[in-house]
Amino acid sequence: MAFDYDLFVIGGGSGGVRAARIAAAEGGARVGLAEESRMGGTCVIRGCVPKKLMVFASGFPEIFKEAQAFGWDVPDMAFDWPRFRRALETELDRLEAAYRRTLQNAGVVMHDARAVLEDAHTVRIATGERFTTKHVLIATGGWPFVPKIPGAELAVTSNEMFHLPALPKRVLVVGGGYIASEFACILNGLGVKVTQYYRGAQILRGFDDEARGHVVAGMAAHGIDIRCNRDVARLEKVAGGVRAVDMTGVAAEFDLVLYATGRRPNSGGMGLAELGVGMGASGQIEVDGWSQTAVPSIYAVGDVTDRLNLTPVAIREGHAFADTVFRGVATRADHDLVPSAVFTQPELGTVGLTEEQAKALGPADVYVTTFRPMRGAFAARPDKVLMKLVVSVATGRVLGCHIVGPEAGEMIQVVAVAVKMGATKADFDRTVAVHPTMSEELVTLRKATRRV
Ligand code: NDP
């Protein structure tokens, strides 16, 4: 049977765009792609990219303070949110155009419309057009989840944070994950009074305990009011803002309430379950190691599969799918030892096992140092950097590395290469330091702090 396309991709985000491009440009496939919103997806349009630009924007007050310590006369500086927002929008327009150009150059046919599946080989898009296709790739990502509490509609999610008409003065951030913690720091840096409620004992659950403790101490020292073991029972509209009433009945008022309580796979209403595609409890599409669903012609990559919800992972999954199906190179995405960074202030970079995970697997030596970096110390900043290696006693291998401090994300990327290669502590030790840097501490950790 002749199909209209060899591959139809639903979703123009990181995973979908990579798969479409490789299948078309390198696999010679006829590829169609449907995107109902803007090309680029969560990462480019309402996630990583605008978030990181906001992180940069929010870091300047500290830089101005430092500049004064270094002898610069700094006049009073004020932040112009509408000006920043306009520049942000221009940048996102540029990036979206670049994504479109990339797809166009690869020969991918773009459809700016929502797509649903009619059967295992037929896609219908919102314009009413139908296309037959040999393969389908679902790469529709995720969407913010807000628990159903009374007044939930008064809260905003990360989606809205890039479009605020004005910067609020008092914000409540609910949640303790990546997004909540990053926005708490961004807003705080921009001069907003930030309160963060987290339902558990300590934010950033899942990260190395000592490292997250260090992040929390830094966030609190920068003025964020972090309230753990506290959750919102209901939200009420009040003049000029929102009142949040917690589980114990304590109420507080804010100009804005941001819910960052996780994301859910964006898999509803596409006709997947009806076709026999396996779906998990929170709507995630079930796939095997090749990203193939229970329906052989349908594959899925990225956040919609809820494996490891990070842009570079979605890209790898999309690329591996295209290599396997269209280039004849059987490739599985590798989900082991994936580094990541939380762009809080201070920043957290991490790869491999936490101390707690390593301990559960066998004896480990833990090397930790905390110190004031040269630049901050000169400016009389109290912030300390934390560097930590978790090392297997049995093999000497570095099982995990955790860094808290300026540019931790940049540093962990490089350390991750060594960790992925199986570097031992002895390999770190025989690497000569680059002086004076912060990261040199990673190769000068002589004595274990403790054995666990
Ligand atoms: P996370 O899953 O990281 O965090 C969700 C937070 O909300 C947790 O603290 C969770 O608490 C809390 N929560 C969940 N449900 C409720 C509820 N019903 N009531 C109160 N609190 C609740 O999700 P995020 O939204 O922060 O991020 C989504 C994903 O996006 C992440 O998994 C990450 O992979 C990715 N991401 C990565 C970034 C990066 O690499 N820098 C940046 C931003 C996002 P508890 O801990 O108790 O479950």
JSON list of N, CA and C in Angstrom, two decimals, residues 249-279:
[
{"chain": "A", "resi": 249, "resn": "GLY", "atom": "N", "xyz": [-5.12, 25.86, 58.19]},
{"chain": "A", "resi": 249, "resn": "GLY", "atom": "CA", "xyz": [-6.03, 27.01, 58.28]},
{"chain": "A", "resi": 249, "resn": "GLY", "atom": "C", "xyz": [-5.32, 28.35, 58.26]},
{"chain": "A", "resi": 250, "resn": "VAL", "atom": "N", "xyz": [-3.99, 28.35, 58.23]},
{"chain": "A", "resi": 250, "resn": "VAL", "atom": "CA", "xyz": [-3.24, 29.62, 58.20]},
{"chain": "A", "resi": 250, "resn": "VAL", "atom": "C", "xyz": [-3.36, 30.23, 56.81]},
{"chain": "A", "resi": 251, "resn": "ALA", "atom": "N", "xyz": [-3.69, 31.53, 56.77]},
{"chain": "A", "resi": 251, "resn": "ALA", "atom": "CA", "xyz": [-3.89, 32.20, 55.48]},
{"chain": "A", "resi": 251, "resn": "ALA", "atom": "C", "xyz": [-2.82, 33.26, 55.25]},
{"chain": "A", "resi": 252, "resn": "ALA", "atom": "N", "xyz": [-2.47, 33.42, 53.99]},
{"chain": "A", "resi": 252, "resn": "ALA", "atom": "CA", "xyz": [-1.52, 34.48, 53.63]},
{"chain": "A", "resi": 252, "resn": "ALA", "atom": "C", "xyz": [-1.91, 34.99, 52.24]},
{"chain": "A", "resi": 253, "resn": "GLU", "atom": "N", "xyz": [-1.64, 36.27, 52.00]},
{"chain": "A", "resi": 253, "resn": "GLU", "atom": "CA", "xyz": [-2.04, 36.86, 50.71]},
{"chain": "A", "resi": 253, "resn": "GLU", "atom": "C", "xyz": [-0.86, 37.13, 49.80]},
{"chain": "A", "resi": 254, "resn": "PHE", "atom": "N", "xyz": [-1.10, 36.92, 48.53]},
{"chain": "A", "resi": 254, "resn": "PHE", "atom": "CA", "xyz": [-0.06, 37.09, 47.52]},
{"chain": "A", "resi": 254, "resn": "PHE", "atom": "C", "xyz": [-0.66, 37.78, 46.29]},
{"chain": "A", "resi": 255, "resn": "ASP", "atom": "N", "xyz": [0.24, 38.39, 45.49]},
{"chain": "A", "resi": 255, "resn": "ASP", "atom": "CA", "xyz": [-0.24, 38.97, 44.22]},
{"chain": "A", "resi": 255, "resn": "ASP", "atom": "C", "xyz": [-0.44, 37.88, 43.19]},
{"chain": "A", "resi": 256, "resn": "LEU", "atom": "N", "xyz": [0.37, 36.82, 43.32]},
{"chain": "A", "resi": 256, "resn": "LEU", "atom": "CA", "xyz": [0.33, 35.75, 42.32]},
{"chain": "A", "resi": 256, "resn": "LEU", "atom": "C", "xyz": [0.67, 34.43, 43.00]},
{"chain": "A", "resi": 257, "resn": "VAL", "atom": "N", "xyz": [-0.02, 33.37, 42.59]},
{"chain": "A", "resi": 257, "resn": "VAL", "atom": "CA", "xyz": [0.30, 32.03, 43.09]},
{"chain": "A", "resi": 257, "resn": "VAL", "atom": "C", "xyz": [0.71, 31.18, 41.90]},
{"chain": "A", "resi": 258, "resn": "LEU", "atom": "N", "xyz": [1.91, 30.66, 41.96]},
{"chain": "A", "resi": 258, "resn": "LEU", "atom": "CA", "xyz": [2.44, 29.81, 40.87]},
{"chain": "A", "resi": 258, "resn": "LEU", "atom": "C", "xyz": [2.45, 28.36, 41.33]},
{"chain": "A", "resi": 259, "resn": "TYR", "atom": "N", "xyz": [1.74, 27.52, 40.61]},
{"chain": "A", "resi": 259, "resn": "TYR", "atom": "CA", "xyz": [1.77, 26.09, 40.90]},
{"chain": "A", "resi": 259, "resn": "TYR", "atom": "C", "xyz": [2.77, 25.40, 39.99]},
{"chain": "A", "resi": 260, "resn": "ALA", "atom": "N", "xyz": [3.74, 24.75, 40.59]},
{"chain": "A", "resi": 260, "resn": "ALA", "atom": "CA", "xyz": [4.71, 23.95, 39.83]},
{"chain": "A", "resi": 260, "resn": "ALA", "atom": "C", "xyz": [4.76, 22.59, 40.49]},
{"chain": "A", "resi": 261, "resn": "THR", "atom": "N", "xyz": [3.66, 21.89, 40.36]},
{"chain": "A", "resi": 261, "resn": "THR", "atom": "CA", "xyz": [3.47, 20.62, 41.06]},
{"chain": "A", "resi": 261, "resn": "THR", "atom": "C", "xyz": [3.53, 19.44, 40.10]},
{"chain": "A", "resi": 262, "resn": "GLY", "atom": "N", "xyz": [4.45, 19.52, 39.18]},
{"chain": "A", "resi": 262, "resn": "GLY", "atom": "CA", "xyz": [4.67, 18.42, 38.26]},
{"chain": "A", "resi": 262, "resn": "GLY", "atom": "C", "xyz": [3.98, 18.63, 36.93]},
{"chain": "A", "resi": 263, "resn": "ARG", "atom": "N", "xyz": [4.30, 17.75, 36.01]},
{"chain": "A", "resi": 263, "resn": "ARG", "atom": "CA", "xyz": [3.73, 17.81, 34.67]},
{"chain": "A", "resi": 263, "resn": "ARG", "atom": "C", "xyz": [3.18, 16.44, 34.30]},
{"chain": "A", "resi": 264, "resn": "ARG", "atom": "N", "xyz": [2.21, 16.43, 33.43]},
{"chain": "A", "resi": 264, "resn": "ARG", "atom": "CA", "xyz": [1.60, 15.16, 33.01]},
{"chain": "A", "resi": 264, "resn": "ARG", "atom": "C", "xyz": [1.76, 15.00, 31.50]},
{"chain": "A", "resi": 265, "resn": "PRO", "atom": "N", "xyz": [1.89, 13.74, 31.06]},
{"chain": "A", "resi": 265, "resn": "PRO", "atom": "CA", "xyz": [2.03, 13.50, 29.62]},
{"chain": "A", "resi": 265, "resn": "PRO", "atom": "C", "xyz": [0.82, 14.04, 28.85]},
{"chain": "A", "resi": 266, "resn": "ASN", "atom": "N", "xyz": [1.11, 14.63, 27.72]},
{"chain": "A", "resi": 266, "resn": "ASN", "atom": "CA", "xyz": [0.08, 15.27, 26.90]},
{"chain": "A", "resi": 266, "resn": "ASN", "atom": "C", "xyz": [-0.40, 14.24, 25.87]},
{"chain": "A", "resi": 267, "resn": "SER", "atom": "N", "xyz": [-1.21, 13.29, 26.33]},
{"chain": "A", "resi": 267, "resn": "SER", "atom": "CA", "xyz": [-1.54, 12.16, 25.45]},
{"chain": "A", "resi": 267, "resn": "SER", "atom": "C", "xyz": [-3.04, 11.97, 25.26]},
{"chain": "A", "resi": 268, "resn": "GLY", "atom": "N", "xyz": [-3.84, 12.88, 25.87]},
{"chain": "A", "resi": 268, "resn": "GLY", "atom": "CA", "xyz": [-5.30, 12.69, 25.84]},
{"chain": "A", "resi": 268, "resn": "GLY", "atom": "C", "xyz": [-5.91, 13.10, 24.50]},
{"chain": "A", "resi": 269, "resn": "GLY", "atom": "N", "xyz": [-7.04, 12.50, 24.18]},
{"chain": "A", "resi": 269, "resn": "GLY", "atom": "CA", "xyz": [-7.84, 12.94, 23.03]},
{"chain": "A", "resi": 269, "resn": "GLY", "atom": "C", "xyz": [-7.23, 12.68, 21.68]},
{"chain": "A", "resi": 270, "resn": "MET", "atom": "N", "xyz": [-6.23, 11.81, 21.61]},
{"chain": "A", "resi": 270, "resn": "MET", "atom": "CA", "xyz": [-5.61, 11.53, 20.31]},
{"chain": "A", "resi": 270, "resn": "MET", "atom": "C", "xyz": [-6.03, 10.18, 19.74]},
{"chain": "A", "resi": 271, "resn": "GLY", "atom": "N", "xyz": [-6.83, 9.46, 20.52]},
{"chain": "A", "resi": 271, "resn": "GLY", "atom": "CA", "xyz": [-7.32, 8.17, 20.04]},
{"chain": "A", "resi": 271, "resn": "GLY", "atom": "C", "xyz": [-6.33, 7.03, 20.25]},
{"chain": "A", "resi": 272, "resn": "LEU", "atom": "N", "xyz": [-5.37, 7.24, 21.16]},
{"chain": "A", "resi": 272, "resn": "LEU", "atom": "CA", "xyz": [-4.31, 6.23, 21.32]},
{"chain": "A", "resi": 272, "resn": "LEU", "atom": "C", "xyz": [-4.79, 4.96, 22.01]},
{"chain": "A", "resi": 273, "resn": "ALA", "atom": "N", "xyz": [-5.45, 5.14, 23.16]},
{"chain": "A", "resi": 273, "resn": "ALA", "atom": "CA", "xyz": [-5.89, 3.95, 23.91]},
{"chain": "A", "resi": 273, "resn": "ALA", "atom": "C", "xyz": [-6.83, 3.11, 23.06]},
{"chain": "A", "resi": 274, "resn": "GLU", "atom": "N", "xyz": [-7.70, 3.81, 22.29]},
{"chain": "A", "resi": 274, "resn": "GLU", "atom": "CA", "xyz": [-8.67, 3.11, 21.45]},
{"chain": "A", "resi": 274, "resn": "GLU", "atom": "C", "xyz": [-7.98, 2.20, 20.42]},
{"chain": "A", "resi": 275, "resn": "LEU", "atom": "N", "xyz": [-6.77, 2.61, 20.01]},
{"chain": "A", "resi": 275, "resn": "LEU", "atom": "CA", "xyz": [-6.05, 1.81, 19.01]},
{"chain": "A", "resi": 275, "resn": "LEU", "atom": "C", "xyz": [-5.26, 0.67, 19.63]},
{"chain": "A", "resi": 276, "resn": "GLY", "atom": "N", "xyz": [-5.20, 0.65, 20.97]},
{"chain": "A", "resi": 276, "resn": "GLY", "atom": "CA", "xyz": [-4.46, -0.42, 21.64]},
{"chain": "A", "resi": 276, "resn": "GLY", "atom": "C", "xyz": [-3.08, -0.01, 22.13]},
{"chain": "A", "resi": 277, "resn": "VAL", "atom": "N", "xyz": [-2.79, 1.30, 22.08]},
{"chain": "A", "resi": 277, "resn": "VAL", "atom": "CA", "xyz": [-1.52, 1.79, 22.62]},
{"chain": "A", "resi": 277, "resn": "VAL", "atom": "C", "xyz": [-1.62, 1.74, 24.15]},
{"chain": "A", "resi": 278, "resn": "GLY", "atom": "N", "xyz": [-0.63, 1.14, 24.80]},
{"chain": "A", "resi": 278, "resn": "GLY", "atom": "CA", "xyz": [-0.64, 1.03, 26.27]},
{"chain": "A", "resi": 278, "resn": "GLY", "atom": "C", "xyz": [-0.41, 2.39, 26.91]},
{"chain": "A", "resi": 279, "resn": "MET", "atom": "N", "xyz": [-1.23, 2.71, 27.91]},
{"chain": "A", "resi": 279, "resn": "MET", "atom": "CA", "xyz": [-1.10, 4.00, 28.60]},
{"chain": "A", "resi": 279, "resn": "MET", "atom": "C", "xyz": [-0.99, 3.75, 30.10]}
]
